[in-house]
Amino acid sequence: MDLTSRDVHTALCTVKDPDLGKDLVTLNMVKDVRVDARSVVISIELTTPACPMKEKIRRDIEEAVHARASAIGAEAVSVTVEFTAQVRASASAHASNPLPAVKHIIAVGAGKGGVGKSTVSVNLAVGLARFGARVGLLDGDIYGPSAPTMLGLDELQGSIRNEMLLPFEVHGIRAITIGKLVDPEKALIWRGPMAHGAFKQLALQTEWGPLDYLIVDLPPGTGDVPLTLAQLLPLTGSVVVCTPQRVAQDDARRAVRMFQQLGVPVLGVVENMSYFIGDDGKTYDLFGRGGAEAMAASMNLPFLGAIPIHMDLRRNSDEGTPLKNWTAHPALAGDLDGMCQRIASQVSIATIQGGLLQPTLSVTG
Ligand code: ADP
């Protein structure tokens, strides 16, 4: 007896996406099934190219198809799983959205300055793009923009087309920052309404083009800009960056409460400067590793990963070369990728929980 595509379909109904908690058929992730006498080829469309569960899904599919084959007494078959990815838009990306071509807007906030919010924003944007997503970075820290330095924009000239700002296309992402529109030496003093206007212009008068993720690096604290952002754009969620110390946790809790008060889901907490690895290869626990993770747990929030203090992270930020964070140190690259994957995964979870199962184009490769 030979295995049929109906059998394969039955098998796939038993395989769950571990993050999304539903089976692949219900989630509309099965894009194609080809069966012949001895082989089965299955195309699965992931909800993000940064899916952390890809290999587990592959193994679970193989097991389920083999189990089905043996249950019906079919000959052994080879199973090949091919993956494509299509980020699904949030339910909030409706027609009144001023940026309809942007599928997800993710705010990165922190209770106070200096904890690495911009570092996390830049590496999240570049890291998601490395996985193959279309990513924008809005440097919304209008009081202290870091993107010109961290992305190495100093020598680049901004340009405008049809009264829209063109984002800088660097390191695989599209980025915009007020830092390239004002004198770098000038103090950026904004009254509330001016801050609102400046942020709004950056967000809405930039020609972003189609994006899977727009990362917004917010100013530290709980001021005007997060409020403007939440009123202006439908956010999929926010990421709170925190260092492990107790005092940093207290500030981060306030940032969490602010997002919650603004009705912005909190996707989770990143622990930056979690520990330090010395030249001797030893790990030093400078600030109380795990503090932000414990804070996340106590607030019932997902933990999105720990980033160590790493000299290269600081150096590559100062030199505007973020891609180098992935080249010299596999462990650091792994930490950054892990953070990007957990955040992408939380975005997919938020989208599915938002009840949207958009039909997507069938693309098999
Ligand atoms: P924030 O946006 O919260 O004010 P930044 O991202 O600008 O913080 O980081 C402040 C400084 O600390 C920068 O010089 C940055 O390069 C450095 N930094 C941030 N995170 C790390 C880290 N994990 N390892 C080394 N240096 C870091």
Short mmCIF file of C-alpha atoms and ligand atoms in Angstrom, two decimals:
data_model
loop_
_atom_site.label_atom_id
_atom_site.label_comp_id
_atom_site.label_asym_id
_atom_site.label_seq_id
_atom_site.Cartn_x
_atom_site.Cartn_y
_atom_site.Cartn_z
CA MET A 1 0.00 0.00 0.00
CA ASP A 2 1.32 3.45 -0.91
CA LEU A 3 1.14 6.59 1.14
CA THR A 4 -1.23 9.20 -0.39
CA SER A 5 -1.24 12.96 -0.02
CA ARG A 6 -4.34 12.54 2.14
CA ASP A 7 -2.27 10.41 4.53
CA VAL A 8 0.43 13.07 4.63
CA HIS A 9 -2.22 15.69 5.34
CA THR A 10 -3.57 13.55 8.19
CA ALA A 11 -0.03 13.28 9.58
CA LEU A 12 0.50 17.05 9.33
CA CYS A 13 -2.69 17.66 11.30
CA THR A 14 -0.89 16.07 14.26
CA VAL A 15 2.20 18.31 14.08
CA LYS A 16 2.04 21.48 16.14
CA ASP A 17 4.10 24.61 15.75
CA PRO A 18 5.63 24.55 19.25
CA ASP A 19 5.50 28.33 19.66
CA LEU A 20 2.10 28.93 18.14
CA GLY A 21 0.48 25.93 19.81
CA LYS A 22 -1.69 24.91 16.84
CA ASP A 23 -1.20 22.34 14.12
CA LEU A 24 0.44 23.19 10.81
CA VAL A 25 -2.73 22.65 8.78
CA THR A 26 -4.88 24.89 10.99
CA LEU A 27 -2.15 27.52 10.88
CA ASN A 28 -2.24 27.38 7.08
CA MET A 29 1.51 26.68 7.00
CA VAL A 30 1.34 23.70 4.63
CA LYS A 31 1.82 25.13 1.15
CA ASP A 32 2.45 22.03 -0.92
CA VAL A 33 2.63 18.25 -0.60
CA ARG A 34 4.13 16.08 -3.34
CA VAL A 35 3.96 12.33 -2.97
CA ASP A 36 5.31 9.64 -5.26
CA ALA A 37 6.03 5.97 -4.75
CA ARG A 38 9.02 6.38 -2.42
CA SER A 39 9.26 10.02 -1.47
CA VAL A 40 7.27 12.81 0.10
CA VAL A 41 8.20 16.47 -0.32
CA ILE A 42 6.41 18.96 1.93
CA SER A 43 6.63 22.75 1.69
CA ILE A 44 6.07 24.62 4.92
CA GLU A 45 5.67 28.37 5.11
CA LEU A 46 7.01 29.68 8.41
CA THR A 47 5.58 32.84 9.98
CA THR A 48 9.04 34.42 10.15
CA PRO A 49 12.39 33.72 8.50
CA ALA A 50 13.87 33.98 12.02
CA CYS A 51 11.80 31.03 13.26
CA PRO A 52 13.65 29.30 16.12
CA MET A 53 11.58 26.13 15.76
CA LYS A 54 12.46 25.20 12.18
CA GLU A 55 14.53 22.10 12.97
CA LYS A 56 12.06 20.84 15.56
CA ILE A 57 9.21 21.26 13.06
CA ARG A 58 11.24 19.35 10.44
CA ARG A 59 11.87 16.47 12.85
CA ASP A 60 8.27 16.37 14.03
CA ILE A 61 7.00 16.25 10.42
CA GLU A 62 9.38 13.43 9.52
CA GLU A 63 8.29 11.44 12.57
CA ALA A 64 4.58 12.04 11.92
CA VAL A 65 4.79 10.97 8.27
CA HIS A 66 6.82 7.84 9.11
CA ALA A 67 4.33 7.01 11.88
CA ARG A 68 1.42 7.37 9.45
CA ALA A 69 3.19 5.23 6.86
CA SER A 70 3.75 2.45 9.36
CA ALA A 71 0.19 2.73 10.73
CA ILE A 72 -1.30 2.02 7.29
CA GLY A 73 1.34 -0.56 6.40
CA ALA A 74 2.91 1.54 3.61
CA GLU A 75 6.44 1.03 2.35
CA ALA A 76 9.09 3.27 3.94
CA VAL A 77 9.33 6.67 2.26
CA SER A 78 11.92 9.45 2.31
CA VAL A 79 10.57 12.71 3.70
CA THR A 80 11.93 16.09 2.60
CA VAL A 81 10.71 19.27 4.24
CA GLU A 82 11.28 22.56 2.40
CA PHE A 83 10.82 25.87 4.19
CA THR A 84 9.77 29.28 2.96
CA ALA A 85 8.77 32.19 5.17
CA GLN A 86 6.13 34.86 4.95
CA VAL A 87 5.69 37.24 7.85
CA ARG A 88 1.98 37.69 8.50
CA ALA A 89 0.62 41.12 9.19
CA SER A 90 -0.87 42.01 12.55
CA ALA A 91 -4.61 42.29 12.85
CA SER A 92 -3.92 45.91 13.76
CA ALA A 93 -2.39 46.58 10.31
CA HIS A 94 -5.83 47.60 9.06
CA ALA A 95 -6.79 50.15 6.41
CA SER A 96 -6.58 53.17 8.72
CA ASN A 97 -2.96 52.33 9.49
CA PRO A 98 -0.82 55.21 8.21
CA LEU A 99 1.95 52.71 7.33
CA PRO A 100 -0.03 49.90 5.66
CA ALA A 101 3.03 48.36 3.98
CA VAL A 102 4.67 47.74 7.35
CA LYS A 103 3.57 44.43 8.85
CA HIS A 104 4.87 44.88 12.38
CA ILE A 105 6.01 47.87 14.39
CA ILE A 106 8.07 46.96 17.43
CA ALA A 107 9.07 49.61 19.97
CA VAL A 108 12.26 49.17 21.96
CA GLY A 109 12.17 51.02 25.27
CA ALA A 110 14.08 51.23 28.53
CA GLY A 111 13.44 52.76 31.92
CA LYS A 112 16.57 54.88 31.67
CA GLY A 113 19.45 55.76 29.37
CA GLY A 114 22.69 53.88 28.95
CA VAL A 115 21.33 50.35 29.38
CA GLY A 116 21.86 49.48 25.72
CA LYS A 117 18.47 50.22 24.18
CA SER A 118 19.99 51.57 20.97
CA THR A 119 22.50 48.72 20.85
CA VAL A 120 19.64 46.22 21.12
CA SER A 121 17.55 48.10 18.52
CA VAL A 122 20.36 48.20 15.96
CA ASN A 123 21.36 44.57 16.46
CA LEU A 124 17.73 43.43 16.43
CA ALA A 125 17.14 45.22 13.13
CA VAL A 126 20.34 44.01 11.50
CA GLY A 127 19.93 40.50 12.95
CA LEU A 128 16.37 40.09 11.64
CA ALA A 129 17.55 41.30 8.22
CA ARG A 130 20.35 38.69 8.30
CA PHE A 131 17.64 36.04 8.63
CA GLY A 132 16.06 37.40 5.44
CA ALA A 133 13.36 39.75 6.77
CA ARG A 134 12.74 43.24 5.36
CA VAL A 135 13.53 45.53 8.25
CA GLY A 136 13.43 49.25 9.01
CA LEU A 137 14.93 51.10 11.97
CA LEU A 138 13.38 54.33 13.15
CA ASP A 139 15.76 56.10 15.50
CA GLY A 140 13.04 57.67 17.59
CA ASP A 141 15.46 58.86 20.26
CA ILE A 142 15.04 62.43 19.08
CA TYR A 143 16.91 63.78 22.13
CA GLY A 144 20.00 61.64 21.70
CA PRO A 145 20.02 59.88 18.31
CA SER A 146 22.58 57.05 18.17
CA ALA A 147 21.94 55.72 14.67
CA PRO A 148 24.33 58.10 12.84
CA THR A 149 27.24 56.62 14.82
CA MET A 150 26.01 53.06 15.35
CA LEU A 151 25.14 52.63 11.66
CA GLY A 152 28.09 54.65 10.34
CA LEU A 153 25.96 57.26 8.57
CA ASP A 154 28.37 60.16 9.02
CA GLU A 155 29.60 60.27 5.45
CA LEU A 156 26.20 59.62 3.89
CA GLN A 157 23.93 62.30 2.55
CA GLY A 158 20.19 62.13 3.23
CA SER A 159 17.82 62.59 0.32
CA ILE A 160 14.19 63.48 -0.29
CA ARG A 161 11.85 62.35 -3.05
CA ASN A 162 8.33 63.71 -3.54
CA GLU A 163 8.58 65.39 -0.13
CA MET A 164 9.35 62.05 1.53
CA LEU A 165 12.60 61.20 3.31
CA LEU A 166 14.43 58.28 1.77
CA PRO A 167 15.78 55.97 4.44
CA PHE A 168 19.48 55.10 4.48
CA GLU A 169 20.01 51.62 3.08
CA VAL A 170 22.83 50.21 5.21
CA HIS A 171 23.79 46.81 6.65
CA GLY A 172 20.74 45.22 5.01
CA ILE A 173 18.19 47.54 6.67
CA ARG A 174 16.45 50.86 6.00
CA ALA A 175 17.10 53.46 8.66
CA ILE A 176 16.07 57.01 9.44
CA THR A 177 17.26 59.30 12.22
CA ILE A 178 16.83 62.93 13.23
CA GLY A 179 20.58 62.91 13.77
CA LYS A 180 21.09 63.34 10.02
CA LEU A 181 18.60 66.20 9.78
CA VAL A 182 19.99 68.52 12.45
CA ASP A 183 23.38 69.92 13.37
CA PRO A 184 25.11 67.13 15.33
CA GLU A 185 26.55 69.65 17.83
CA LYS A 186 23.20 71.26 18.55
CA ALA A 187 21.38 70.45 21.77
CA LEU A 188 18.10 68.78 20.88
CA ILE A 189 15.60 70.51 23.12
CA TRP A 190 12.02 69.70 22.24
CA ARG A 191 8.91 70.91 23.98
CA GLY A 192 6.18 68.26 24.15
CA PRO A 193 4.33 69.33 20.95
CA MET A 194 7.62 69.72 19.07
CA ALA A 195 8.76 66.26 20.14
CA HIS A 196 5.44 64.93 18.94
CA GLY A 197 5.83 66.70 15.58
CA ALA A 198 9.45 65.65 15.04
CA PHE A 199 8.72 62.01 15.78
CA LYS A 200 5.58 62.02 13.66
CA GLN A 201 7.45 63.44 10.69
CA LEU A 202 10.21 60.86 10.96
CA ALA A 203 7.73 58.01 11.16
CA LEU A 204 5.23 59.11 8.54
CA GLN A 205 7.28 61.13 6.08
CA THR A 206 9.78 58.39 5.40
CA GLU A 207 9.42 56.26 2.31
CA TRP A 208 9.79 52.94 4.11
CA GLY A 209 8.49 50.71 1.34
CA PRO A 210 7.23 47.25 2.29
CA LEU A 211 8.67 46.04 5.59
CA ASP A 212 8.19 42.93 7.71
CA TYR A 213 9.41 44.66 10.86
CA LEU A 214 9.92 48.31 11.75
CA ILE A 215 12.01 48.65 14.90
CA VAL A 216 11.52 51.90 16.79
CA ASP A 217 14.31 52.93 19.15
CA LEU A 218 12.48 55.09 21.71
CA PRO A 219 14.01 57.74 23.97
CA PRO A 220 14.73 56.39 27.48
CA GLY A 221 12.07 56.76 30.15
CA THR A 222 8.39 57.40 29.99
CA GLY A 223 8.09 60.73 28.15
CA ASP A 224 6.17 62.18 25.22
CA VAL A 225 7.47 60.06 22.37
CA PRO A 226 6.10 56.66 23.47
CA LEU A 227 2.72 58.32 23.91
CA THR A 228 2.90 59.82 20.40
CA LEU A 229 4.00 56.50 18.96
CA ALA A 230 1.18 54.57 20.61
CA GLN A 231 -1.41 57.10 19.40
CA LEU A 232 0.01 57.33 15.90
CA LEU A 233 0.78 53.79 14.85
CA PRO A 234 -0.61 50.31 15.52
CA LEU A 235 2.20 48.59 17.44
CA THR A 236 2.52 44.83 17.50
CA GLY A 237 4.41 45.15 20.75
CA SER A 238 7.32 46.50 22.71
CA VAL A 239 10.63 45.15 23.95
CA VAL A 240 12.02 46.42 27.25
CA VAL A 241 15.79 46.48 27.67
CA CYS A 242 17.17 46.18 31.17
CA THR A 243 20.52 45.56 32.83
CA PRO A 244 20.58 43.10 35.73
CA GLN A 245 20.97 45.49 38.68
CA ARG A 246 18.10 46.11 41.05
CA VAL A 247 17.98 49.85 40.31
CA ALA A 248 17.76 49.16 36.57
CA GLN A 249 14.96 46.66 37.17
CA ASP A 250 12.92 49.24 39.05
CA ASP A 251 13.16 51.62 36.07
CA ALA A 252 12.38 48.84 33.61
CA ARG A 253 9.24 47.95 35.57
CA ARG A 254 8.09 51.54 35.05
CA ALA A 255 8.73 51.19 31.31
CA VAL A 256 6.69 47.97 31.28
CA ARG A 257 3.84 49.67 33.14
CA MET A 258 3.98 52.60 30.72
CA PHE A 259 3.55 50.32 27.70
CA GLN A 260 0.75 48.45 29.44
CA GLN A 261 -0.97 51.73 30.26
CA LEU A 262 -0.66 52.79 26.62
CA GLY A 263 -2.26 49.51 25.57
CA VAL A 264 0.92 48.28 23.88
CA PRO A 265 1.58 44.56 24.45
CA VAL A 266 4.98 43.88 26.03
CA LEU A 267 6.71 41.16 24.01
CA GLY A 268 9.28 40.65 26.74
CA VAL A 269 12.52 41.74 28.37
CA VAL A 270 16.11 41.63 27.08
CA GLU A 271 18.87 41.49 29.69
CA ASN A 272 21.75 43.54 28.34
CA MET A 273 25.23 43.63 29.91
CA SER A 274 24.22 40.39 31.55
CA TYR A 275 27.80 39.24 32.25
CA PHE A 276 31.30 39.84 30.96
CA ILE A 277 33.69 37.44 29.28
CA GLY A 278 37.30 38.43 29.94
CA ASP A 279 40.31 37.87 27.69
CA ASP A 280 41.04 34.85 29.89
CA GLY A 281 37.79 33.33 28.63
CA LYS A 282 36.28 33.42 32.13
CA THR A 283 32.77 34.70 32.70
CA TYR A 284 32.44 37.54 35.21
CA ASP A 285 29.12 38.32 36.80
CA LEU A 286 29.46 42.10 37.18
CA PHE A 287 25.92 43.31 37.69
CA GLY A 288 24.03 40.29 39.04
CA ARG A 289 23.35 38.10 36.02
CA GLY A 290 19.76 36.95 35.80
CA GLY A 291 18.30 40.03 37.53
CA ALA A 292 16.34 41.17 34.48
CA GLU A 293 15.29 37.61 33.73
CA ALA A 294 13.89 37.30 37.27
CA MET A 295 12.16 40.66 36.86
CA ALA A 296 10.57 39.43 33.60
CA ALA A 297 9.38 36.25 35.35
CA SER A 298 7.95 38.21 38.26
CA MET A 299 5.95 40.34 35.81
CA ASN A 300 4.88 37.27 33.87
CA LEU A 301 6.68 38.44 30.75
CA PRO A 302 8.69 36.40 28.26
CA PHE A 303 12.47 36.58 28.62
CA LEU A 304 13.98 37.45 25.26
CA GLY A 305 17.62 36.68 25.93
CA ALA A 306 20.81 37.79 27.62
CA ILE A 307 23.50 39.80 25.83
CA PRO A 308 26.93 39.89 27.50
CA ILE A 309 29.13 42.94 27.87
CA HIS A 310 31.41 42.50 24.92
CA MET A 311 34.16 44.89 23.86
CA ASP A 312 33.36 44.25 20.21
CA LEU A 313 29.74 45.26 20.67
CA ARG A 314 30.89 48.64 21.95
CA ARG A 315 33.61 48.94 19.30
CA ASN A 316 31.36 47.98 16.40
CA SER A 317 28.73 50.45 17.65
CA ASP A 318 31.30 53.25 17.80
CA GLU A 319 32.63 52.34 14.38
CA GLY A 320 29.23 51.90 12.76
CA THR A 321 29.88 48.32 11.71
CA PRO A 322 27.11 46.21 13.34
CA LEU A 323 27.47 43.28 10.92
CA LYS A 324 30.89 42.58 12.42
CA ASN A 325 29.09 41.46 15.61
CA TRP A 326 28.27 38.28 13.69
CA THR A 327 31.68 37.57 12.21
CA ALA A 328 34.37 37.36 14.89
CA HIS A 329 32.68 35.69 17.87
CA PRO A 330 30.28 32.79 17.31
CA ALA A 331 29.01 32.92 20.90
CA LEU A 332 28.08 36.61 20.61
CA ALA A 333 26.49 35.99 17.20
CA GLY A 334 24.51 33.13 18.77
CA ASP A 335 23.28 35.38 21.59
CA LEU A 336 22.20 38.08 19.14
CA ASP A 337 20.50 35.58 16.83
CA GLY A 338 18.74 33.99 19.81
CA MET A 339 17.39 37.38 20.86
CA CYS A 340 16.16 38.13 17.32
CA GLN A 341 14.52 34.69 17.06
CA ARG A 342 12.74 35.00 20.41
CA ILE A 343 11.42 38.43 19.49
CA ALA A 344 10.30 37.27 16.01
CA SER A 345 8.64 34.33 17.67
CA GLN A 346 6.77 36.55 20.15
CA VAL A 347 5.63 38.71 17.23
CA SER A 348 4.23 35.62 15.47
CA ILE A 349 2.53 34.49 18.68
CA ALA A 350 0.98 37.95 19.16
CA THR A 351 -0.24 37.88 15.55
CA ILE A 352 -1.81 34.45 15.81
CA GLN A 353 -3.34 35.24 19.19
CA GLY A 354 -4.71 38.40 17.58
CA GLY A 355 -6.82 35.94 15.63
CA LEU A 356 -5.43 36.66 12.21
CA LEU A 357 -4.75 33.74 9.94
CA GLN A 358 -4.32 35.56 6.70
CA PRO A 359 -4.25 33.38 3.63
CA THR A 360 -0.82 33.79 2.07
CA LEU A 361 0.56 33.15 -1.37
CA SER A 362 1.84 29.68 -2.04
CA VAL A 363 5.58 29.92 -2.66
CA THR A 364 7.56 26.72 -2.80
CA GLY A 365 11.24 26.36 -3.50
P1 ADP B 1 20.89 53.47 25.49
O1 ADP B 1 20.31 53.48 24.11
O2 ADP B 1 20.11 52.63 26.45
O3 ADP B 1 21.18 54.83 26.03
P2 ADP B 1 23.30 52.50 24.18
O4 ADP B 1 22.83 51.37 23.35
O5 ADP B 1 23.57 53.80 23.51
O6 ADP B 1 22.32 52.72 25.42
O7 ADP B 1 24.59 51.97 24.97
C1 ADP B 1 25.35 52.83 25.81
C2 ADP B 1 26.83 52.50 25.61
O8 ADP B 1 27.09 51.18 26.07
C3 ADP B 1 27.28 52.52 24.14
O9 ADP B 1 28.60 52.98 24.09
C4 ADP B 1 27.23 51.05 23.72
O10 ADP B 1 28.16 50.76 22.70
C5 ADP B 1 27.62 50.36 25.03
N1 ADP B 1 27.00 49.03 25.16
C6 ADP B 1 25.69 48.75 25.19
N2 ADP B 1 25.49 47.43 25.37
C7 ADP B 1 26.73 46.87 25.43
C8 ADP B 1 27.22 45.53 25.59
N3 ADP B 1 26.36 44.51 25.74
N4 ADP B 1 28.56 45.33 25.58
C9 ADP B 1 29.41 46.38 25.44
N5 ADP B 1 29.03 47.65 25.30
C10 ADP B 1 27.70 47.90 25.29
#
